[in-house]
XYZ file of C-alpha atoms in Angstrom:
392
model
C 110.686 38.653 0.847
C 112.190 35.991 3.333
C 114.806 38.551 4.730
C 112.376 39.126 7.966
C 114.010 42.079 10.195
C 114.943 41.102 13.722
C 112.933 41.470 16.339
C 113.154 41.060 20.105
C 110.689 38.805 21.333
C 108.780 38.914 24.653
C 110.797 35.743 26.308
C 113.936 37.195 25.189
C 113.699 40.203 27.105
C 113.895 41.075 30.629
C 112.239 39.933 33.809
C 109.079 42.440 34.231
C 108.043 42.544 37.593
C 104.299 44.404 36.382
C 103.000 44.321 39.791
C 105.439 47.116 40.599
C 102.832 49.287 38.594
C 100.315 48.966 41.357
C 101.161 51.251 44.271
C 98.946 51.956 47.621
C 98.220 55.999 48.619
C 98.326 56.389 52.177
C 95.026 54.948 53.333
C 96.061 51.749 51.084
C 93.817 52.244 48.267
C 94.797 51.143 44.710
C 91.943 53.289 43.343
C 94.723 56.431 42.726
C 96.785 53.911 40.651
C 93.894 52.392 38.982
C 92.655 55.611 37.784
C 96.197 56.734 35.859
C 96.004 53.476 34.150
C 92.771 54.445 32.518
C 93.674 57.829 32.228
C 97.055 56.655 30.126
C 94.567 54.045 28.449
C 92.456 57.224 27.032
C 96.007 59.362 26.589
C 97.032 56.640 23.661
C 93.332 56.397 21.946
C 93.851 60.314 21.769
C 97.640 60.126 20.002
C 96.574 57.778 17.867
C 92.807 59.226 16.565
C 95.014 63.327 16.084
C 97.641 62.183 13.458
C 96.946 64.282 10.307
C 96.879 61.983 7.709
C 94.263 62.263 5.071
C 92.319 59.074 4.765
C 90.271 57.299 2.087
C 86.654 57.850 1.703
C 85.607 54.543 0.262
C 86.395 51.123 0.967
C 86.258 47.637 -0.486
C 87.069 45.478 2.319
C 86.599 41.735 1.934
C 86.733 39.962 6.341
C 87.160 36.608 5.832
C 86.554 34.081 8.524
C 88.326 30.834 9.473
C 85.580 27.996 9.669
C 88.142 25.506 10.646
C 87.576 22.884 13.359
C 90.169 25.254 15.269
C 87.120 27.595 15.717
C 85.311 25.037 17.730
C 87.334 26.191 21.010
C 86.402 27.405 24.189
C 88.974 29.467 24.683
C 86.212 32.381 23.502
C 82.940 31.736 25.515
C 80.643 29.490 23.985
C 83.870 29.228 21.582
C 85.640 31.249 19.249
C 83.288 30.726 16.318
C 80.251 32.282 18.077
C 82.118 34.999 19.648
C 83.754 35.902 16.941
C 80.571 35.587 14.582
C 78.841 38.028 17.639
C 81.652 40.373 17.562
C 81.318 40.913 13.592
C 78.221 42.091 13.977
C 79.277 44.572 16.295
C 82.129 45.881 13.483
C 79.852 45.689 10.694
C 77.207 48.103 12.549
C 80.232 50.446 13.036
C 81.712 50.345 9.659
C 79.310 51.317 8.133
C 78.520 54.084 10.787
C 81.773 55.200 9.914
C 82.491 54.286 6.233
C 78.485 54.958 4.751
C 79.340 55.059 1.143
C 82.072 51.964 1.431
C 81.205 48.109 0.853
C 82.023 45.115 2.845
C 81.859 41.540 2.156
C 82.573 38.291 3.828
C 84.107 35.090 2.606
C 84.389 31.699 4.838
C 87.137 29.260 4.286
C 87.475 25.615 5.600
C 88.250 22.606 4.800
C 91.288 23.407 2.588
C 88.118 25.664 0.467
C 87.064 29.232 0.646
C 83.188 30.647 -0.697
C 81.455 33.705 -0.114
C 78.884 34.478 2.595
C 77.916 37.689 1.308
C 78.845 39.705 -1.645
C 80.729 43.592 -1.324
C 77.896 45.418 -0.555
C 76.642 48.258 1.593
C 73.970 46.835 3.000
C 75.107 46.303 7.119
C 71.487 44.300 7.430
C 72.437 41.543 4.592
C 75.561 41.410 6.500
C 74.817 41.124 9.377
C 71.596 38.827 9.060
C 74.046 36.531 7.258
C 76.285 36.412 10.421
C 73.528 35.292 12.188
C 72.952 31.994 10.176
C 76.416 31.371 10.149
C 76.026 30.647 13.630
C 74.978 26.915 13.089
C 77.585 26.212 10.199
C 79.692 23.013 11.116
C 83.670 23.798 11.952
C 86.182 20.967 9.557
C 88.963 20.876 8.417
C 91.909 23.507 7.649
C 91.627 26.785 6.229
C 92.978 27.619 3.168
C 94.925 31.593 3.174
C 95.902 31.110 -0.647
C 92.281 30.083 -2.083
C 90.456 32.802 0.534
C 93.105 35.210 -0.895
C 92.495 34.642 -4.304
C 88.686 34.418 -4.125
C 89.224 38.587 -2.873
C 91.372 39.182 -5.793
C 89.222 38.527 -8.464
C 86.131 40.769 -7.092
C 89.284 43.515 -6.044
C 91.205 43.682 -8.823
C 88.086 45.247 -10.850
C 87.459 47.950 -8.357
C 88.379 51.729 -9.268
C 91.774 53.299 -8.344
C 90.410 55.846 -6.232
C 89.057 53.297 -3.681
C 90.994 51.425 -0.898
C 91.127 47.797 -1.751
C 91.493 45.928 1.547
C 91.105 42.190 2.824
C 90.876 41.245 6.950
C 91.597 37.656 8.079
C 90.926 36.465 11.009
C 92.460 32.938 11.443
C 91.590 30.430 13.944
C 94.174 27.749 13.044
C 98.051 27.557 12.808
C 98.065 25.843 9.570
C 96.637 26.825 6.446
C 96.479 24.002 3.179
C 97.033 26.588 -0.303
C 97.137 24.614 -3.688
C 100.186 26.590 -5.195
C 103.337 28.994 -3.826
C 101.078 31.878 -1.619
C 104.610 33.499 -2.187
C 103.414 34.428 -5.532
C 100.029 35.024 -4.824
C 101.228 38.242 -2.444
C 103.620 39.805 -4.932
C 100.565 39.749 -6.647
C 98.746 41.085 -4.022
C 101.360 44.062 -3.421
C 101.388 44.780 -7.566
C 97.492 45.178 -7.259
C 97.860 47.945 -4.064
C 95.894 45.212 -1.809
C 95.939 45.776 1.984
C 96.047 42.890 3.749
C 95.530 42.834 7.813
C 95.226 39.583 9.822
C 94.262 39.021 13.425
C 95.335 35.447 14.777
C 92.886 33.902 17.471
C 96.205 31.628 18.740
C 99.321 32.969 18.234
C 102.117 34.054 15.554
C 102.194 32.324 12.167
C 105.226 33.307 9.918
C 103.480 33.297 6.615
C 100.955 35.935 7.913
C 104.010 38.081 9.248
C 105.172 38.101 5.824
C 101.963 38.820 3.837
C 101.060 41.473 6.117
C 104.342 43.290 6.235
C 104.640 42.835 1.997
C 100.918 44.607 1.533
C 100.740 47.330 4.506
C 98.792 45.597 6.491
C 99.086 44.745 10.346
C 98.930 41.869 12.242
C 97.818 41.145 15.810
C 97.173 38.169 17.928
C 94.568 38.590 20.546
C 95.084 38.140 24.337
C 91.186 37.995 24.891
C 87.668 39.117 23.921
C 88.003 42.400 25.071
C 91.266 42.905 23.306
C 89.812 41.195 19.711
C 86.858 43.694 20.410
C 89.599 46.615 20.332
C 91.963 45.220 17.364
C 88.629 44.623 15.357
C 87.865 48.597 15.555
C 91.109 49.344 14.564
C 89.719 48.502 11.432
C 86.661 50.492 11.299
C 88.902 53.847 11.016
C 90.056 54.072 6.694
C 93.561 53.379 6.058
C 95.746 56.303 5.019
C 95.286 57.584 1.196
C 97.834 56.529 -0.744
C 99.898 59.327 -2.624
C 99.694 57.238 -6.231
C 96.093 56.294 -5.524
C 94.126 57.951 -8.253
C 92.300 61.066 -8.151
C 89.155 61.156 -10.199
C 85.524 62.916 -10.219
C 83.012 60.141 -9.611
C 79.674 60.605 -10.981
C 77.195 60.111 -7.972
C 73.367 60.463 -7.982
C 71.221 61.836 -5.070
C 67.717 60.157 -5.284
C 65.144 61.426 -3.261
C 62.921 59.230 -1.597
C 59.238 58.844 -2.878
C 56.028 57.880 -1.174
C 52.930 57.180 -3.105
C 50.152 56.608 -1.712
C 46.922 54.099 -3.417
C 44.533 57.461 -3.880
C 47.596 58.113 -6.612
C 46.085 57.131 -10.197
C 48.935 57.857 -11.701
C 51.495 55.919 -9.385
C 51.895 52.269 -10.242
C 53.572 49.618 -7.951
C 56.547 48.384 -9.163
C 59.854 45.591 -8.189
C 62.786 47.456 -6.253
C 66.309 46.094 -7.925
C 67.392 45.817 -4.557
C 65.368 42.406 -4.152
C 67.544 40.740 -7.021
C 70.337 39.787 -4.762
C 68.436 38.921 -1.836
C 66.312 35.866 -0.959
C 63.658 37.390 -0.459
C 60.469 36.649 -2.771
C 60.512 39.730 -4.582
C 57.056 42.109 -3.808
C 55.572 45.207 -5.493
C 55.678 48.385 -3.493
C 54.876 52.148 -4.336
C 57.554 54.590 -2.724
C 61.391 53.901 -2.784
C 64.050 55.880 -4.233
C 64.567 56.248 -7.907
C 67.665 56.497 -9.905
C 67.786 60.175 -11.397
C 70.039 58.653 -14.206
C 67.729 55.726 -15.660
C 65.035 55.661 -13.119
C 65.513 52.348 -11.516
C 63.705 51.495 -7.616
C 65.758 50.480 -4.431
C 64.532 50.372 -1.294
C 67.362 52.111 0.817
C 70.821 53.860 0.005
C 73.980 53.785 -0.886
C 73.986 51.431 -3.606
C 75.422 50.893 -6.665
C 72.856 51.175 -9.828
C 72.477 47.678 -11.450
C 70.968 48.914 -14.479
C 73.331 52.029 -15.153
C 76.321 51.525 -12.721
C 75.931 55.252 -10.829
C 76.254 54.977 -6.882
C 73.534 56.676 -5.319
C 73.442 57.993 -1.830
C 72.296 60.523 0.374
C 74.023 63.767 1.308
C 74.270 63.093 5.094
C 76.023 60.189 3.589
C 78.762 62.217 1.918
C 78.546 64.653 4.764
C 79.323 61.931 7.285
C 82.404 60.624 4.999
C 84.191 63.806 4.663
C 86.228 64.455 7.860
C 88.266 61.358 6.578
C 89.834 63.940 4.340
C 89.924 66.929 6.427
C 90.368 65.176 10.151
C 89.809 67.862 12.753
C 92.921 69.310 14.364
C 93.935 68.079 18.074
C 92.816 69.551 20.827
C 95.604 71.289 22.855
C 96.573 69.604 26.499
C 96.907 71.773 29.384
C 96.771 71.382 32.936
C 93.915 71.706 34.654
C 94.965 74.496 37.253
C 95.476 77.442 34.362
C 91.319 76.690 34.204
C 90.487 77.361 37.447
C 87.860 80.493 36.905
C 85.966 77.820 34.373
C 85.979 74.639 35.788
C 83.373 73.348 33.921
C 83.230 70.975 30.278
C 81.768 73.136 27.580
C 80.761 69.951 26.455
C 79.263 67.255 29.377
C 79.047 70.518 31.840
C 80.363 68.488 34.239
C 83.164 69.730 36.990
C 86.640 68.884 35.161
C 88.208 66.371 37.752
C 91.187 65.288 35.587
C 94.675 66.643 36.158
C 95.001 67.752 32.585
C 92.393 69.204 29.973
C 91.983 70.217 26.324
C 90.935 73.395 24.485
C 89.941 73.955 20.998
C 92.533 75.931 19.343
C 89.741 77.392 16.839
C 87.484 78.620 19.558
C 89.881 78.200 23.113
C 86.758 75.823 24.780
C 87.635 73.734 27.301
C 86.776 70.322 27.442
C 87.157 66.590 29.252
C 89.485 63.532 28.192
C 86.136 62.037 27.808
C 84.793 64.793 25.596
C 87.644 65.079 23.759
C 87.802 61.792 22.713
C 83.697 61.890 21.248
C 84.007 64.613 19.286
C 87.360 63.018 17.669
C 86.003 59.507 17.327
C 82.549 60.202 16.896
C 81.019 63.676 16.082
C 84.451 64.804 14.182
C 83.464 68.292 14.551
C 83.869 71.080 18.191
C 80.121 71.471 19.044
C 81.216 74.800 20.514
C 83.016 76.077 17.072
C 79.540 75.053 15.438
C 77.407 76.743 18.027
C 79.505 79.889 17.346
C 78.689 79.765 13.901
C 75.322 79.253 13.616
C 75.144 82.368 16.417
C 76.658 84.753 14.038
């Protein structure tokens, strides 16, 4: 485990003349160079999203946030803690938008201890509310990677084999205070098939390098706040499904939302099971989602029934997760000169101004690079293919 592969460090490489990338045109403007750099960054996102790999639909992710005294540093404005919690709110929203039948839990670590801020749940409002309250938390002591990972394992090891078990650590400190040998815990994580990834806010730490390498995760260190957000969003997309993952039929319930009024004599107000975990006092209500198996009531979906254990989802939730199993094929890149007679993007209806365009292999519709990114990252289906199917 300690045999780290040789890797060239940045400072060991040759002297790079980064300013030579910027070149002026005949008029002395840098606009063309900047546009080319932006275009290449979009191309990079396209190649990353076009990998035809089957992804997992159901995920269980614990996010470990460092609350040690190093989070008070002000290299991120106003400080690391506030910036991290603000970005985490956006991450939670995007995570549940792309993974509606998955679950997230948040763990904080400070003063050599780890505690759960939120349990594994599929309610984004609950996590965002907890993150907003955590802004006023004091940052003290050192973090403990060992205690944080042990606390995560206690829940993740009971998750079914057909789901992915993941831990994302946001680490600010360069030290960790552990009560036992963390390398033995890494072996346990590997045997349980828990994928651990780390985002560092300071510098690379060797124990994190070993941890991510052995568990199949990723390790990045941020450059600035925008890079921090970019690294967080990399974890929105599910990891590739393992060949050794169990394949099994999953029982799911699709409850319909029942709306009742006080004029109905047969309707009786009742409590919602989802209010058992919330800190608010339970309130009686008439409508809600009723489990088709045990008739327990819930106020929102998706959720796992606390009475019978049935996973309750809606059909749109399942449909939005389906594209991870069968990702949209990449569009064919070609030069814009080949489409002079059809010089408009079929999605946004703007004139094609980039040197390259992208064509759907099924319906042969032409798109610009912005629409290609939107289709593959958010829509997950070709709009022209859908239109042609509805027309027939």
